[in-house]
Every structure is written in structure tokens, then in C-alpha cells.
Amino acid sequence: MNIYQRLGLKRVINASGKMTLLGVSSVSAEVMQAVTEAAGSFVEIDALVDKTGELISGHTGAQDSYVTSCASAGIAIAVAAAVTRGEPDGVARLPESSGRNQIVMLRGHNIDYGAPVTTAIRLGGGKVVEAGQSNLAAKWQLETAIGPQTAALFYVKSHHCVQKGMVALADFVELACRFDLPLIVDAAAEEDLRVYVAAGANMVIYSGAKAFDAPTSGFITGDKRWIACCKAQHEGIARAMKIGKENMVGLVVALDRYRDISQARENQLPQLEAMIEQIGALRGLHAELEPDEAGRPIYRVRVKVDPTQCYLTATDVEAKLRTGDMAMYTRHYFLHQGVFSLDPRALHAEEMALIVDRLREIVEGNQHAAD
Ligand SMILES: *Cc1c(COP(=O)(O)O)cnc(C)c1O
């Protein structure tokens, strides 16, 4: 039994990827060893915050970085940095703000990732100003939304965003330079640590737990000047978003390990092939390798359910997987097309076998009843 089962909760098998609803990621023993060590002794926190920022910047290529409790905190703190410019009076008054406090973003970027992104912006004292329509926006619309009250431009990179008809990041960079405004990029779930900094964004926000398998954490990486304004929030709103010393250390160790993780994914390919063969052998199920829709180096197993042979739809099969004694979560965005996908990033070989067994039980059990 795992620790959650001992607390009376279900065992979860996560074939859905990085889901906040399931606890985001599983942290490796090596990272947790560092966390345990860090939790057990004292340190000068300000120096640790600075050192952590320096180590994160080594991965991102930015001038400096600021560690946060999560990416949402990173958004609020980056916005607070832009609104207050680090002035102690403004920092102390947040989340109330006046004057130059508008945050300009595209309507197609106004997403909900489990909470509205605008909530995090308002927590940082920002007033949201949307540009463009939900499905289409032009650079001139972004430009006309900028005025004397504008504190920052805000760009969201996420699979949740509208993916077509939006304004390019390069145009955001150009406008930010032209109007001398900071450009904040929410790259919470992204894996590429360098591309947004290199493109000219001034504060880029990442989650530590999502892509990098760190314990709960996040960070803002970017220009020294703006990161200093972020650090100033520690005497204001950032206090309510405190990250402990142990998770700061866990984050930097996880970032160091990140290269190994990419390698481990390639190594998973033979296991996926085996899984595809086993699932494909079940009557009424077809399985194939599926590359990531966003072009990341991730491979998944796409399972297609033939209801004429299974007497079950993909929706039925997904629900049975999820609501059994062991809760098996899949990627279920395309159930209406008769498919779901298995994301192997958080799966052990033994868990892959448990999923295949459960699929067999579901389809064969039902076929026996129907035949
Ligand atoms: C997950 C996510 C967040 C929030 O990250 P947390 O670390 O859970 O606070 C913010 N923005 C986007 C685009 C996300 O996907």
C-alpha cells in the first residue's frame, strides 16, 4: 500500500501526464534526498534565494531568477514587480494599486488552468486589459491597447490558449521595447528553459513541478532589474506565497537532473511498443504510437475503441478505468472521436502492465456479458 492508500485514499495510476488534480509530478528519490537534507538544517534564507536564482539562471541563460511557491505565485509576483517597480510604498499597498497598473494581454490567452490566469494577475495588483477577439487578434489591436496606464505586456504560452490567429511573441517583444514596458511570459508548463529569455522576454514564469519533476515550486527568470523588483515583493504579497528552503533546494536539484529525464523518455519507447502490441491484441481496441500534438519530445499510446466489438464507447472505457478500485487516469480530450491516450511520463513498467490488465478485464468482461 502506498502512503495515500494508508490514509484511506485510492491508488492512482497516472497515464494522463502532468495534472495538478493528481499532484502534478512524482519526485525522484534523489531529489527527495536533497529535500530531506535541506529541511533538516538552517541557512541564511536571503542568501539561499540569491544562490537559487543564480543556479536557475545557469539553466535559463537569464541574468537572474527568483524562486516562488508555484507558477501562479510567479505570475502574481511578476505583475507586482511591473506595477510597483519595486517601490516600497507600492509593494506594501498591494494587492491594491492605482496609476500605472494595466496588464495588456490577448483575449485568446485569457485561459483557466484550474484557476483563471486573470486571478493571479489581479493578485499582483494588475488590471487586465484584453486585446483582440477570442479567435483572432492583430498586432495593431495589441498596440492600441497600450496607453499611459500600461504596466506590462503579458504573453501566455500554453496548450490551453487559442493556437491560431494570435499575435506572435516577436511582435510582443517589439512592442515591449518600443513602449519601454516589461514583457511577462507565462510558460508554466513549458520544457524549453531558454527560448523565451533568448527571444527578449523580461520575466518568464515556469512551474517547477510540471515539466521538471521538482517538488511544488516555480520561478521567474529574466532581467536583473525586473528580478530585483520581484524580490522586493517578499515584504508584500510574496510573503503569502512563501516557498520553503527544502523546496528551493529540491527545485535546483531537479533542474540539474532534467537532462536525464529527457533521455529516460527515449528509453521508454520499447515499453510503449510492447504496450501497443498487448492492447492491440484485445478485441475491439486499436493502439498506436502518438507523437505530441505540441511537438514536444513526448510519445503516447493512442487507444481507439470500436463500440461495435466492445459494446462500449471510449467514454465508457475511460470512465471504467478512472472509477475502478485503482483510479487510472488517461488523456481524454478526444473521447468524442472514440479515442483516449496513455501518457507514459509518470508511469512505471509495472503500472503499464496494470493498465493493460484492467483494459482486458473491462473489454472482455463486457464482451462475455454481451456475446
Ligand atoms: C499550470 C499553469 C499555471 C499555474 O501553475 P501552478 O504552478 O500550478 O501555479 C499557470 N499558467 C499556465 C499556462 C499553466 O499551465
GROMACS .gro file of C-alpha atoms and ligand atoms in nm:
model
  386
    1MET     CA    1   0.000   0.000   0.000
    2ASN     CA    2   0.126   0.347  -0.072
    3ILE     CA    3   0.102   0.634   0.175
    4TYR     CA    4  -0.224   0.762   0.025
    5GLN     CA    5  -0.387   0.418   0.049
    6ARG     CA    6  -0.283   0.406   0.414
    7LEU     CA    7  -0.473   0.734   0.456
    8GLY     CA    8  -0.779   0.564   0.305
    9LEU     CA    9  -0.744   0.715  -0.045
   10LYS     CA   10  -0.735   0.538  -0.380
   11ARG     CA   11  -0.418   0.431  -0.554
   12VAL     CA   12  -0.384   0.648  -0.864
   13ILE     CA   13  -0.217   0.535  -1.183
   14ASN     CA   14  -0.138   0.845  -1.382
   15ALA     CA   15  -0.136   0.795  -1.758
   16SER     CA   16  -0.260   1.149  -1.817
   17GLY     CA   17   0.067   1.344  -1.795
   18LYS     CA   18   0.123   1.635  -1.559
   19MET     CA   19  -0.205   1.700  -1.384
   20THR     CA   20  -0.237   1.937  -1.091
   21LEU     CA   21  -0.552   1.742  -0.998
   22LEU     CA   22  -0.338   1.431  -0.940
   23GLY     CA   23  -0.044   1.601  -0.767
   24VAL     CA   24   0.143   1.718  -1.080
   25SER     CA   25   0.455   1.500  -1.083
   26SER     CA   26   0.631   1.225  -0.891
   27VAL     CA   27   0.954   1.345  -0.739
   28SER     CA   28   1.258   1.117  -0.762
   29ALA     CA   29   1.430   0.966  -0.457
   30GLU     CA   30   1.748   1.157  -0.542
   31VAL     CA   31   1.564   1.489  -0.537
   32MET     CA   32   1.382   1.398  -0.215
   33GLN     CA   33   1.714   1.307  -0.051
   34ALA     CA   34   1.828   1.664  -0.115
   35VAL     CA   35   1.495   1.795   0.015
   36THR     CA   36   1.530   1.593   0.337
   37GLU     CA   37   1.882   1.721   0.393
   38ALA     CA   38   1.779   2.080   0.328
   39ALA     CA   39   1.477   2.058   0.557
   40GLY     CA   40   1.692   1.938   0.847
   41SER     CA   41   1.930   2.233   0.880
   42PHE     CA   42   1.928   2.612   0.886
   43VAL     CA   43   2.052   2.851   0.622
   44GLU     CA   44   2.055   3.228   0.562
   45ILE     CA   45   1.738   3.247   0.357
   46ASP     CA   46   1.820   3.565   0.161
   47ALA     CA   47   2.149   3.411   0.053
   48LEU     CA   48   1.972   3.086  -0.043
   49VAL     CA   49   1.716   3.280  -0.250
   50ASP     CA   50   2.003   3.457  -0.432
   51LYS     CA   51   2.200   3.134  -0.480
   52THR     CA   52   1.891   2.952  -0.608
   53GLY     CA   53   1.830   3.235  -0.854
   54GLU     CA   54   2.189   3.212  -0.976
   55LEU     CA   55   2.163   2.834  -1.028
   56ILE     CA   56   1.828   2.861  -1.209
   57SER     CA   57   1.976   3.130  -1.435
   58GLY     CA   58   2.251   2.887  -1.529
   59HIS     CA   59   1.978   2.677  -1.692
   60THR     CA   60   1.780   2.960  -1.849
   61GLY     CA   61   2.057   3.190  -1.968
   62ALA     CA   62   1.890   3.487  -1.796
   63GLN     CA   63   2.063   3.749  -1.582
   64ASP     CA   64   1.882   3.648  -1.263
   65SER     CA   65   1.589   3.444  -1.133
   66TYR     CA   66   1.355   3.438  -0.834
   67VAL     CA   67   1.220   3.117  -0.687
   68THR     CA   68   0.846   3.106  -0.599
   69SER     CA   69   0.599   2.862  -0.446
   70CYS     CA   70   0.435   2.782  -0.782
   71ALA     CA   71   0.381   2.935  -1.126
   72SER     CA   72   0.062   3.116  -1.018
   73ALA     CA   73   0.265   3.291  -0.749
   74GLY     CA   74   0.522   3.370  -1.017
   75ILE     CA   75   0.254   3.542  -1.228
   76ALA     CA   76   0.128   3.748  -0.933
   77ILE     CA   77   0.481   3.846  -0.829
   78ALA     CA   78   0.596   3.935  -1.183
   79VAL     CA   79   0.286   4.151  -1.228
   80ALA     CA   80   0.351   4.309  -0.885
   81ALA     CA   81   0.707   4.384  -0.997
   82ALA     CA   82   0.578   4.561  -1.308
   83VAL     CA   83   0.306   4.754  -1.122
   84THR     CA   84   0.521   4.869  -0.826
   85ARG     CA   85   0.863   4.882  -0.999
   86GLY     CA   86   0.984   4.765  -0.657
   87GLU     CA   87   0.888   5.091  -0.478
   88PRO     CA   88   0.838   5.001  -0.108
   89ASP     CA   89   0.520   5.207  -0.080
   90GLY     CA   90   0.355   5.034  -0.374
   91VAL     CA   91   0.477   4.693  -0.254
   92ALA     CA   92   0.319   4.746   0.088
   93ARG     CA   93  -0.017   4.855  -0.058
   94LEU     CA   94  -0.068   4.556  -0.289
   95PRO     CA   95  -0.294   4.397  -0.397
   96GLU     CA   96  -0.446   4.747  -0.406
   97SER     CA   97  -0.290   4.961  -0.675
   98SER     CA   98  -0.357   5.276  -0.874
   99GLY     CA   99  -0.198   5.465  -1.159
  100ARG     CA  100   0.010   5.259  -1.397
  101ASN     CA  101  -0.132   4.912  -1.330
  102GLN     CA  102  -0.279   4.781  -1.656
  103ILE     CA  103  -0.163   4.446  -1.786
  104VAL     CA  104  -0.227   4.406  -2.159
  105MET     CA  105  -0.289   4.054  -2.291
  106LEU     CA  106  -0.470   3.881  -2.577
  107ARG     CA  107  -0.826   3.765  -2.522
  108GLY     CA  108  -0.724   3.430  -2.675
  109HIS     CA  109  -0.464   3.397  -2.398
  110ASN     CA  110  -0.715   3.456  -2.118
  111ILE     CA  111  -0.720   3.096  -2.001
  112ASP     CA  112  -0.823   2.893  -1.699
  113TYR     CA  113  -0.558   2.637  -1.597
  114GLY     CA  114  -0.763   2.524  -1.297
  115ALA     CA  115  -0.792   2.887  -1.189
  116PRO     CA  116  -0.825   3.193  -1.412
  117VAL     CA  117  -0.488   3.340  -1.513
  118THR     CA  118  -0.651   3.680  -1.453
  119THR     CA  119  -0.691   3.597  -1.081
  120ALA     CA  120  -0.314   3.568  -1.047
  121ILE     CA  121  -0.272   3.896  -1.240
  122ARG     CA  122  -0.516   4.077  -1.010
  123LEU     CA  123  -0.344   3.931  -0.702
  124GLY     CA  124  -0.035   4.116  -0.818
  125GLY     CA  125  -0.228   4.445  -0.840
  126GLY     CA  126  -0.277   4.427  -1.217
  127LYS     CA  127  -0.586   4.541  -1.405
  128VAL     CA  128  -0.644   4.317  -1.704
  129VAL     CA  129  -0.682   4.482  -2.044
  130GLU     CA  130  -0.768   4.241  -2.325
  131ALA     CA  131  -0.674   4.296  -2.688
  132GLY     CA  132  -0.828   4.128  -2.991
  133GLN     CA  133  -1.112   3.876  -3.007
  134SER     CA  134  -1.109   3.525  -2.866
  135ASN     CA  135  -1.020   3.367  -3.201
  136LEU     CA  136  -0.835   3.648  -3.378
  137ALA     CA  137  -0.602   3.930  -3.282
  138ALA     CA  138  -0.378   4.164  -3.481
  139LYS     CA  139  -0.065   4.347  -3.374
  140TRP     CA  140  -0.234   4.686  -3.416
  141GLN     CA  141  -0.501   4.579  -3.165
  142LEU     CA  142  -0.232   4.496  -2.911
  143GLU     CA  143  -0.064   4.827  -2.986
  144THR     CA  144  -0.380   5.036  -2.942
  145ALA     CA  145  -0.449   4.867  -2.607
  146ILE     CA  146  -0.122   5.015  -2.475
  147GLY     CA  147  -0.154   5.350  -2.301
  148PRO     CA  148  -0.010   5.565  -2.021
  149GLN     CA  149  -0.159   5.329  -1.757
  150THR     CA  150   0.005   5.020  -1.904
  151ALA     CA  151   0.243   4.845  -1.663
  152ALA     CA  152   0.336   4.537  -1.869
  153LEU     CA  153   0.254   4.315  -2.165
  154PHE     CA  154   0.157   3.958  -2.079
  155TYR     CA  155   0.201   3.661  -2.313
  156VAL     CA  156   0.078   3.309  -2.234
  157LYS     CA  157   0.237   3.002  -2.392
  158SER     CA  158   0.009   2.707  -2.326
  159HIS     CA  159  -0.188   2.433  -2.498
  160HIS     CA  160  -0.491   2.595  -2.330
  161CYS     CA  161  -0.455   2.910  -2.544
  162VAL     CA  162  -0.617   2.965  -2.879
  163GLN     CA  163  -0.344   2.836  -3.110
  164LYS     CA  164  -0.433   3.019  -3.431
  165GLY     CA  165  -0.485   3.383  -3.521
  166MET     CA  166  -0.289   3.522  -3.225
  167VAL     CA  167  -0.008   3.782  -3.221
  168ALA     CA  168   0.344   3.635  -3.237
  169LEU     CA  169   0.583   3.653  -2.944
  170ALA     CA  170   0.828   3.852  -3.160
  171ASP     CA  171   0.560   4.122  -3.202
  172PHE     CA  172   0.512   4.135  -2.824
  173VAL     CA  173   0.889   4.178  -2.784
  174GLU     CA  174   0.895   4.455  -3.042
  175LEU     CA  175   0.607   4.646  -2.879
  176ALA     CA  176   0.753   4.600  -2.529
  177CYS     CA  177   1.083   4.750  -2.646
  178ARG     CA  178   0.917   5.032  -2.836
  179PHE     CA  179   0.697   5.135  -2.540
  180ASP     CA  180   0.968   5.059  -2.281
  181LEU     CA  181   0.743   4.809  -2.098
  182PRO     CA  182   0.836   4.478  -1.939
  183LEU     CA  183   0.715   4.168  -2.123
  184ILE     CA  184   0.598   3.889  -1.891
  185VAL     CA  185   0.568   3.537  -2.037
  186ASP     CA  186   0.369   3.266  -1.862
  187ALA     CA  187   0.549   2.947  -1.972
  188ALA     CA  188   0.432   2.748  -1.669
  189ALA     CA  189   0.412   2.404  -1.831
  190GLU     CA  190   0.683   2.452  -2.093
  191GLU     CA  191   1.003   2.249  -2.107
  192ASP     CA  192   1.228   2.483  -2.302
  193LEU     CA  193   1.409   2.685  -2.037
  194ARG     CA  194   1.586   2.919  -2.276
  195VAL     CA  195   1.372   3.013  -2.571
  196TYR     CA  196   1.158   3.291  -2.414
  197VAL     CA  197   1.451   3.456  -2.238
  198ALA     CA  198   1.650   3.439  -2.561
  199ALA     CA  199   1.356   3.591  -2.751
  200GLY     CA  200   1.374   3.900  -2.530
  201ALA     CA  201   1.107   3.848  -2.262
  202ASN     CA  202   1.189   4.032  -1.939
  203MET     CA  203   1.025   3.797  -1.685
  204VAL     CA  204   0.944   3.437  -1.775
  205ILE     CA  205   0.747   3.215  -1.538
  206TYR     CA  206   0.782   2.838  -1.508
  207SER     CA  207   0.638   2.574  -1.279
  208GLY     CA  208   0.899   2.353  -1.113
  209ALA     CA  209   0.663   2.062  -1.065
  210LYS     CA  210   0.511   2.039  -1.412
  211ALA     CA  211   0.791   1.984  -1.661
  212PHE     CA  212   1.085   1.937  -1.430
  213ASP     CA  213   0.955   1.688  -1.171
  214ALA     CA  214   1.054   1.918  -0.884
  215PRO     CA  215   0.861   1.938  -0.558
  216THR     CA  216   0.594   2.212  -0.558
  217SER     CA  217   0.774   2.525  -0.674
  218GLY     CA  218   0.801   2.780  -0.951
  219PHE     CA  219   1.032   3.055  -1.068
  220ILE     CA  220   1.060   3.381  -1.257
  221THR     CA  221   1.367   3.419  -1.475
  222GLY     CA  222   1.476   3.729  -1.666
  223ASP     CA  223   1.639   4.071  -1.644
  224LYS     CA  224   1.829   4.161  -1.327
  225ARG     CA  225   1.638   4.486  -1.295
  226TRP     CA  226   1.297   4.317  -1.301
  227ILE     CA  227   1.400   4.021  -1.087
  228ALA     CA  228   1.511   4.274  -0.822
  229CYS     CA  229   1.156   4.419  -0.835
  230CYS     CA  230   1.022   4.062  -0.792
  231LYS     CA  231   1.243   4.003  -0.488
  232ALA     CA  232   1.110   4.327  -0.336
  233GLN     CA  233   0.765   4.162  -0.317
  234HIS     CA  234   0.892   3.938  -0.037
  235GLU     CA  235   0.793   4.220   0.201
  236GLY     CA  236   0.445   4.225   0.045
  237ILE     CA  237   0.226   3.978  -0.140
  238ALA     CA  238   0.503   3.721  -0.192
  239ARG     CA  239   0.505   3.650   0.181
  240ALA     CA  240   0.171   3.473   0.140
  241MET     CA  241   0.329   3.260  -0.135
  242LYS     CA  242   0.639   3.153   0.054
  243ILE     CA  243   0.840   2.854  -0.064
  244GLY     CA  244   1.038   2.664   0.198
  245LYS     CA  245   1.415   2.620   0.190
  246GLU     CA  246   1.376   2.248   0.120
  247ASN     CA  247   1.171   2.300  -0.195
  248MET     CA  248   1.415   2.565  -0.321
  249VAL     CA  249   1.688   2.302  -0.298
  250GLY     CA  250   1.460   2.036  -0.448
  251LEU     CA  251   1.394   2.261  -0.746
  252VAL     CA  252   1.760   2.322  -0.829
  253VAL     CA  253   1.848   1.953  -0.793
  254ALA     CA  254   1.552   1.859  -1.016
  255LEU     CA  255   1.664   2.112  -1.281
  256ASP     CA  256   2.010   1.951  -1.278
  257ARG     CA  257   1.852   1.611  -1.333
  258TYR     CA  258   1.629   1.732  -1.614
  259ARG     CA  259   1.859   1.617  -1.893
  260ASP     CA  260   1.848   1.261  -1.763
  261ILE     CA  261   1.470   1.274  -1.769
  262SER     CA  262   1.465   1.359  -2.143
  263GLN     CA  263   1.689   1.059  -2.202
  264ALA     CA  264   1.464   0.833  -1.995
  265ARG     CA  265   1.174   0.920  -2.226
  266GLU     CA  266   1.352   0.787  -2.531
  267ASN     CA  267   1.430   0.476  -2.333
  268GLN     CA  268   1.058   0.426  -2.273
  269LEU     CA  269   0.987   0.373  -2.643
  270PRO     CA  270   1.035  -0.008  -2.642
  271GLN     CA  271   0.797  -0.034  -2.344
  272LEU     CA  272   0.539   0.167  -2.537
  273GLU     CA  273   0.575  -0.060  -2.839
  274ALA     CA  274   0.512  -0.361  -2.615
  275MET     CA  275   0.207  -0.195  -2.464
  276ILE     CA  276   0.072  -0.116  -2.810
  277GLU     CA  277   0.101  -0.480  -2.908
  278GLN     CA  278  -0.073  -0.603  -2.593
  279ILE     CA  279  -0.359  -0.355  -2.618
  280GLY     CA  280  -0.395  -0.412  -2.993
  281ALA     CA  281  -0.440  -0.783  -2.924
  282LEU     CA  282  -0.759  -0.714  -2.729
  283ARG     CA  283  -1.073  -0.748  -2.941
  284GLY     CA  284  -1.223  -0.408  -3.025
  285LEU     CA  285  -0.922  -0.197  -2.923
  286HIS     CA  286  -0.666  -0.048  -3.161
  287ALA     CA  287  -0.347   0.105  -3.031
  288GLU     CA  288  -0.079   0.314  -3.197
  289LEU     CA  289   0.211   0.545  -3.113
  290GLU     CA  290   0.111   0.910  -3.099
  291PRO     CA  291   0.361   1.198  -3.118
  292ASP     CA  292   0.293   1.504  -2.902
  293GLU     CA  293   0.049   1.747  -3.064
  294ALA     CA  294   0.259   2.043  -2.946
  295GLY     CA  295   0.579   1.895  -3.093
  296ARG     CA  296   0.748   1.820  -2.759
  297PRO     CA  297   0.961   1.503  -2.745
  298ILE     CA  298   0.681   1.304  -2.585
  299TYR     CA  299   0.526   0.985  -2.721
  300ARG     CA  300   0.194   0.844  -2.608
  301VAL     CA  301  -0.021   0.542  -2.683
  302ARG     CA  302  -0.346   0.631  -2.857
  303VAL     CA  303  -0.621   0.378  -2.794
  304LYS     CA  304  -0.920   0.365  -3.029
  305VAL     CA  305  -1.233   0.191  -2.906
  306ASP     CA  306  -1.456   0.011  -3.157
  307PRO     CA  307  -1.801   0.014  -2.995
  308THR     CA  308  -1.938  -0.248  -3.236
  309GLN     CA  309  -1.691  -0.501  -3.095
  310CYS     CA  310  -1.651  -0.379  -2.737
  311TYR     CA  311  -2.018  -0.293  -2.679
  312LEU     CA  312  -1.868   0.007  -2.501
  313THR     CA  313  -1.773   0.354  -2.621
  314ALA     CA  314  -1.439   0.520  -2.550
  315THR     CA  315  -1.624   0.734  -2.295
  316ASP     CA  316  -1.744   0.416  -2.115
  317VAL     CA  317  -1.397   0.261  -2.114
  318GLU     CA  318  -1.233   0.581  -1.987
  319ALA     CA  319  -1.491   0.610  -1.705
  320LYS     CA  320  -1.437   0.246  -1.601
  321LEU     CA  321  -1.061   0.297  -1.593
  322ARG     CA  322  -1.093   0.610  -1.384
  323THR     CA  323  -1.353   0.493  -1.134
  324GLY     CA  324  -1.219   0.143  -1.054
  325ASP     CA  325  -1.062   0.037  -0.724
  326MET     CA  326  -0.738   0.171  -0.868
  327ALA     CA  327  -0.806   0.507  -1.033
  328MET     CA  328  -0.645   0.504  -1.379
  329TYR     CA  329  -0.632   0.848  -1.540
  330THR     CA  330  -0.581   0.883  -1.916
  331ARG     CA  331  -0.571   1.180  -2.152
  332HIS     CA  332  -0.934   1.209  -2.250
  333TYR     CA  333  -0.959   1.520  -2.469
  334PHE     CA  334  -1.078   1.324  -2.776
  335LEU     CA  335  -1.330   1.081  -2.632
  336HIS     CA  336  -1.591   1.220  -2.871
  337GLN     CA  337  -1.374   1.081  -3.154
  338GLY     CA  338  -1.365   0.740  -2.986
  339VAL     CA  339  -1.007   0.766  -2.856
  340PHE     CA  340  -0.812   0.826  -2.538
  341SER     CA  341  -0.435   0.834  -2.489
  342LEU     CA  342  -0.192   0.692  -2.236
  343ASP     CA  343   0.086   0.930  -2.139
  344PRO     CA  344   0.386   0.733  -2.010
  345ARG     CA  345   0.577   1.019  -1.846
  346ALA     CA  346   0.467   0.930  -1.494
  347LEU     CA  347   0.423   0.554  -1.549
  348HIS     CA  348   0.641   0.271  -1.423
  349ALA     CA  349   0.660  -0.055  -1.621
  350GLU     CA  350   0.453  -0.231  -1.354
  351GLU     CA  351   0.179   0.031  -1.386
  352MET     CA  352   0.171  -0.008  -1.764
  353ALA     CA  353   0.102  -0.378  -1.706
  354LEU     CA  354  -0.177  -0.294  -1.460
  355ILE     CA  355  -0.342  -0.071  -1.722
  356VAL     CA  356  -0.328  -0.346  -1.985
  357ASP     CA  357  -0.476  -0.595  -1.734
  358ARG     CA  358  -0.756  -0.358  -1.644
  359LEU     CA  359  -0.835  -0.288  -2.012
  360ARG     CA  360  -0.855  -0.663  -2.072
  361GLU     CA  361  -1.088  -0.701  -1.774
  362ILE     CA  362  -1.311  -0.417  -1.897
  363VAL     CA  363  -1.349  -0.521  -2.260
  364GLU     CA  364  -1.352  -0.899  -2.214
  365GLY     CA  365  -1.584  -0.880  -1.914
  366ASN     CA  366  -1.826  -0.678  -2.117
  367GLN     CA  367  -1.796  -0.894  -2.428
  368HIS     CA  368  -1.872  -1.210  -2.223
  369ALA     CA  369  -2.184  -1.039  -2.093
  370ALA     CA  370  -2.290  -0.930  -2.443
  371ASP     CA  371  -2.185  -1.229  -2.657
  372LIG     C1  372  -0.033   2.522  -1.460
  372LIG     C2  373  -0.027   2.656  -1.515
  372LIG     C3  374  -0.014   2.768  -1.433
  372LIG     C4  375  -0.012   2.755  -1.283
  372LIG     O1  376   0.093   2.678  -1.235
  372LIG     P1  377   0.100   2.639  -1.081
  372LIG     O2  378   0.242   2.601  -1.058
  372LIG     O3  379   0.005   2.523  -1.065
  372LIG     O4  380   0.056   2.755  -1.003
  372LIG     C5  381  -0.006   2.892  -1.492
  372LIG     N1  382  -0.010   2.907  -1.624
  372LIG     C6  383  -0.023   2.802  -1.709
  372LIG     C7  384  -0.024   2.826  -1.856
  372LIG     C8  385  -0.032   2.673  -1.657
  372LIG     O5  386  -0.043   2.568  -1.740
   0.00000   0.00000   0.00000
